[in-house]
Amino acid sequence: MLDSKENVELKEGKMDKEKIKRAVRDILEAIGEDPDREGLKDTPDRVARMYEEIFCGIFQDPREHLKVTFPEESHEEMVIVKDIPFYSCCEHHLVPFFGKAHVVYIPKGGRLTGLSKLARVVETIAKRPQLQERIAKETADIIMEELRPYGVMVVIEAEHMCMTMRGVKKPGSKTVTSAVRGVFAKDIATRTEAMNLILMK
């Protein structure tokens, strides 16, 4: 549990880069390397700056991307943004996984959002230590809560470096996860239509 001071710092988007640099230096020493050699002396700083970038979603609220809607529009048909590239980091091994997200929703009552906003929701959620399943679930839940559509479906396909560069070592293997809400969970025909459109080239 974070204390109140840490909570304030997280809300302000602060990351303790000095602590990261010390930790990276310790890791380099622990694996038998010399952190002071030419090729590694700037590595702790590089890693700290990289973590600040790839984990910036910790300090951002993905709901903020959905605050602007277009109530003057009466569109209540399926909207799909597919092949959204994303990069994330597995919280179990802190190695990357990456792939594509497909987001489908059916607006209700004029609560139509900008197409780029759906991609930004995925990106913000992905830029945290994550699980692929959680990205799909949180994206679907946030869209349902903020836009209150007839339904949402999120499908994610990704390659996990924890499976390809270590462990079972199966490069090219893909993991597919989905989260369905509202009409997509209740109506097989609607869900099938969305999947067919996602798969369409």
Short mmCIF file of C-alpha atoms in Angstrom, two decimals:
data_model
loop_
_atom_site.label_atom_id
_atom_site.label_comp_id
_atom_site.label_asym_id
_atom_site.label_seq_id
_atom_site.Cartn_x
_atom_site.Cartn_y
_atom_site.Cartn_z
CA MET A 1 0.00 0.00 0.00
CA LEU A 2 1.35 3.44 -0.95
CA ASP A 3 1.50 6.07 1.76
CA SER A 4 0.00 9.51 1.13
CA LYS A 5 3.31 11.06 0.04
CA GLU A 6 3.88 8.33 -2.54
CA ASN A 7 0.31 8.73 -3.79
CA VAL A 8 0.90 12.44 -4.40
CA GLU A 9 4.10 11.71 -6.29
CA LEU A 10 2.39 9.15 -8.50
CA LYS A 11 -0.39 11.57 -9.36
CA GLU A 12 2.22 14.17 -10.30
CA GLY A 13 3.93 11.67 -12.58
CA LYS A 14 7.24 11.42 -10.78
CA MET A 15 9.55 8.48 -11.27
CA ASP A 16 12.60 7.95 -9.07
CA LYS A 17 15.24 7.70 -11.79
CA GLU A 18 18.12 7.84 -9.33
CA LYS A 19 16.77 4.77 -7.57
CA ILE A 20 16.39 2.99 -10.94
CA LYS A 21 19.99 3.84 -11.84
CA ARG A 22 21.27 2.41 -8.55
CA ALA A 23 19.20 -0.74 -9.07
CA VAL A 24 20.47 -1.24 -12.63
CA ARG A 25 24.03 -0.82 -11.45
CA ASP A 26 23.40 -3.47 -8.77
CA ILE A 27 21.96 -5.84 -11.38
CA LEU A 28 24.98 -5.39 -13.65
CA GLU A 29 27.29 -6.20 -10.74
CA ALA A 30 25.11 -9.15 -9.68
CA ILE A 31 25.32 -10.81 -13.12
CA GLY A 32 29.11 -10.51 -13.04
CA GLU A 33 29.57 -7.40 -15.18
CA ASP A 34 31.62 -4.29 -14.52
CA PRO A 35 29.21 -1.32 -14.51
CA ASP A 36 32.16 1.06 -14.87
CA ARG A 37 33.43 -0.32 -18.17
CA GLU A 38 33.04 1.90 -21.22
CA GLY A 39 30.07 0.14 -22.78
CA LEU A 40 28.07 0.01 -19.54
CA LYS A 41 28.91 3.19 -17.65
CA ASP A 42 25.93 5.08 -19.11
CA THR A 43 23.56 2.09 -19.10
CA PRO A 44 21.90 2.83 -15.72
CA ASP A 45 20.97 6.32 -16.94
CA ARG A 46 19.74 5.00 -20.29
CA VAL A 47 17.58 2.39 -18.57
CA ALA A 48 16.13 4.96 -16.16
CA ARG A 49 15.16 7.24 -19.06
CA MET A 50 13.72 4.27 -20.96
CA TYR A 51 11.61 3.20 -17.98
CA GLU A 52 10.30 6.74 -17.63
CA GLU A 53 9.06 6.46 -21.22
CA ILE A 54 7.74 2.90 -21.40
CA PHE A 55 6.03 3.01 -17.99
CA CYS A 56 4.55 6.52 -18.28
CA GLY A 57 1.04 5.01 -18.29
CA ILE A 58 1.38 4.46 -14.53
CA PHE A 59 0.87 8.20 -14.07
CA GLN A 60 -1.89 8.68 -16.66
CA ASP A 61 -5.62 8.07 -16.51
CA PRO A 62 -6.83 6.44 -19.76
CA ARG A 63 -10.34 7.69 -19.06
CA GLU A 64 -9.22 11.23 -19.82
CA HIS A 65 -8.98 10.33 -23.52
CA LEU A 66 -12.72 9.63 -23.65
CA LYS A 67 -13.98 12.83 -22.03
CA VAL A 68 -14.64 14.52 -25.39
CA THR A 69 -17.57 13.10 -27.35
CA PHE A 70 -19.65 14.24 -30.32
CA PRO A 71 -23.25 14.32 -29.02
CA GLU A 72 -24.49 15.97 -32.23
CA GLU A 73 -23.79 12.75 -34.10
CA SER A 74 -26.53 10.12 -34.17
CA HIS A 75 -24.33 7.25 -35.35
CA GLU A 76 -25.30 4.00 -33.62
CA GLU A 77 -23.59 1.49 -35.91
CA MET A 78 -20.46 -0.53 -35.30
CA VAL A 79 -17.16 1.36 -35.10
CA ILE A 80 -13.90 -0.57 -35.41
CA VAL A 81 -10.33 0.61 -35.00
CA LYS A 82 -8.14 -2.35 -35.79
CA ASP A 83 -4.44 -3.14 -36.00
CA ILE A 84 -3.52 -0.67 -33.26
CA PRO A 85 0.16 -1.39 -32.56
CA PHE A 86 1.20 -1.48 -28.92
CA TYR A 87 4.26 -2.28 -26.84
CA SER A 88 4.12 -3.34 -23.23
CA CYS A 89 6.21 -5.04 -20.58
CA CYS A 90 5.30 -8.31 -18.89
CA GLU A 91 4.97 -7.77 -15.16
CA HIS A 92 6.25 -11.30 -14.43
CA HIS A 93 9.67 -10.97 -16.10
CA LEU A 94 9.89 -7.29 -17.12
CA VAL A 95 10.55 -8.22 -20.73
CA PRO A 96 8.55 -6.83 -23.66
CA PHE A 97 5.45 -8.13 -25.35
CA PHE A 98 4.02 -6.40 -28.38
CA GLY A 99 1.36 -6.78 -31.00
CA LYS A 100 -1.93 -5.35 -32.22
CA ALA A 101 -5.19 -4.40 -30.56
CA HIS A 102 -8.60 -4.27 -32.21
CA VAL A 103 -11.29 -2.17 -30.55
CA VAL A 104 -14.95 -2.37 -31.52
CA TYR A 105 -17.88 -0.50 -30.02
CA ILE A 106 -21.44 0.46 -30.91
CA PRO A 107 -22.16 4.05 -29.79
CA LYS A 108 -25.34 4.82 -27.94
CA GLY A 109 -27.13 8.11 -27.59
CA GLY A 110 -24.59 10.15 -29.53
CA ARG A 111 -21.64 9.26 -27.28
CA LEU A 112 -19.24 8.96 -30.19
CA THR A 113 -15.54 9.53 -29.51
CA GLY A 114 -12.60 10.33 -31.76
CA LEU A 115 -11.00 7.29 -33.38
CA SER A 116 -7.53 8.21 -32.14
CA LYS A 117 -8.85 8.30 -28.58
CA LEU A 118 -9.49 4.55 -28.65
CA ALA A 119 -5.87 3.97 -29.67
CA ARG A 120 -4.71 6.28 -26.87
CA VAL A 121 -6.67 4.30 -24.29
CA VAL A 122 -4.88 1.11 -25.38
CA GLU A 123 -1.50 2.84 -25.40
CA THR A 124 -1.93 4.34 -21.93
CA ILE A 125 -2.97 1.03 -20.40
CA ALA A 126 -0.15 -0.83 -22.17
CA LYS A 127 2.53 1.54 -20.84
CA ARG A 128 2.60 -0.10 -17.41
CA PRO A 129 3.93 -3.43 -16.15
CA GLN A 130 1.11 -5.49 -17.58
CA LEU A 131 -0.64 -8.70 -18.50
CA GLN A 132 -2.12 -9.03 -21.97
CA GLU A 133 -5.42 -10.20 -20.51
CA ARG A 134 -5.59 -7.09 -18.33
CA ILE A 135 -5.05 -4.72 -21.27
CA ALA A 136 -8.09 -6.20 -23.02
CA LYS A 137 -10.22 -6.18 -19.88
CA GLU A 138 -9.33 -2.66 -18.76
CA THR A 139 -9.76 -1.20 -22.24
CA ALA A 140 -13.22 -2.76 -22.59
CA ASP A 141 -14.30 -1.75 -19.08
CA ILE A 142 -13.16 1.86 -19.44
CA ILE A 143 -14.93 2.31 -22.78
CA MET A 144 -18.11 0.82 -21.32
CA GLU A 145 -17.94 3.07 -18.26
CA GLU A 146 -17.07 6.31 -20.06
CA LEU A 147 -19.04 6.05 -23.32
CA ARG A 148 -21.87 3.77 -22.14
CA PRO A 149 -22.23 2.14 -25.59
CA TYR A 150 -24.44 -0.78 -26.56
CA GLY A 151 -21.35 -2.95 -26.36
CA VAL A 152 -17.56 -3.19 -26.63
CA MET A 153 -15.21 -5.87 -27.88
CA VAL A 154 -11.45 -5.75 -27.57
CA VAL A 155 -9.22 -8.37 -29.20
CA ILE A 156 -5.47 -8.39 -28.64
CA GLU A 157 -2.83 -10.50 -30.35
CA ALA A 158 0.76 -10.30 -29.16
CA GLU A 159 4.14 -11.97 -29.10
CA HIS A 160 5.73 -12.35 -25.68
CA MET A 161 9.48 -12.24 -25.32
CA CYS A 162 9.19 -14.25 -22.11
CA MET A 163 8.09 -17.14 -24.37
CA THR A 164 10.39 -16.48 -27.32
CA MET A 165 13.78 -15.47 -25.88
CA ARG A 166 13.60 -17.58 -22.69
CA GLY A 167 11.62 -20.43 -21.18
CA VAL A 168 9.90 -22.48 -23.88
CA LYS A 169 11.71 -20.47 -26.63
CA LYS A 170 9.02 -20.51 -29.32
CA PRO A 171 9.59 -17.43 -31.50
CA GLY A 172 6.65 -16.40 -33.64
CA SER A 173 4.02 -17.83 -31.31
CA LYS A 174 1.12 -15.45 -30.72
CA THR A 175 -1.26 -15.10 -27.80
CA VAL A 176 -4.80 -13.89 -28.52
CA THR A 177 -7.08 -12.56 -25.79
CA SER A 178 -10.43 -10.83 -25.88
CA ALA A 179 -12.89 -8.99 -23.70
CA VAL A 180 -16.54 -8.62 -24.69
CA ARG A 181 -19.14 -6.43 -23.03
CA GLY A 182 -22.79 -5.57 -23.61
CA VAL A 183 -24.38 -6.67 -26.88
CA PHE A 184 -21.20 -8.43 -28.01
CA ALA A 185 -21.42 -10.74 -25.00
CA LYS A 186 -25.12 -11.44 -25.52
CA ASP A 187 -25.53 -11.62 -29.31
CA ILE A 188 -23.49 -14.23 -31.19
CA ALA A 189 -24.38 -12.72 -34.59
CA THR A 190 -23.10 -9.27 -33.59
CA ARG A 191 -19.93 -10.75 -32.14
CA THR A 192 -19.39 -12.82 -35.29
CA GLU A 193 -19.87 -9.77 -37.51
CA ALA A 194 -17.26 -7.87 -35.52
CA MET A 195 -14.76 -10.75 -35.70
CA ASN A 196 -15.28 -11.06 -39.47
CA LEU A 197 -14.58 -7.34 -39.90
CA ILE A 198 -11.46 -7.60 -37.72
CA LEU A 199 -10.17 -10.50 -39.81
CA MET A 200 -10.99 -8.77 -43.11
CA LYS A 201 -7.90 -7.63 -45.02
#
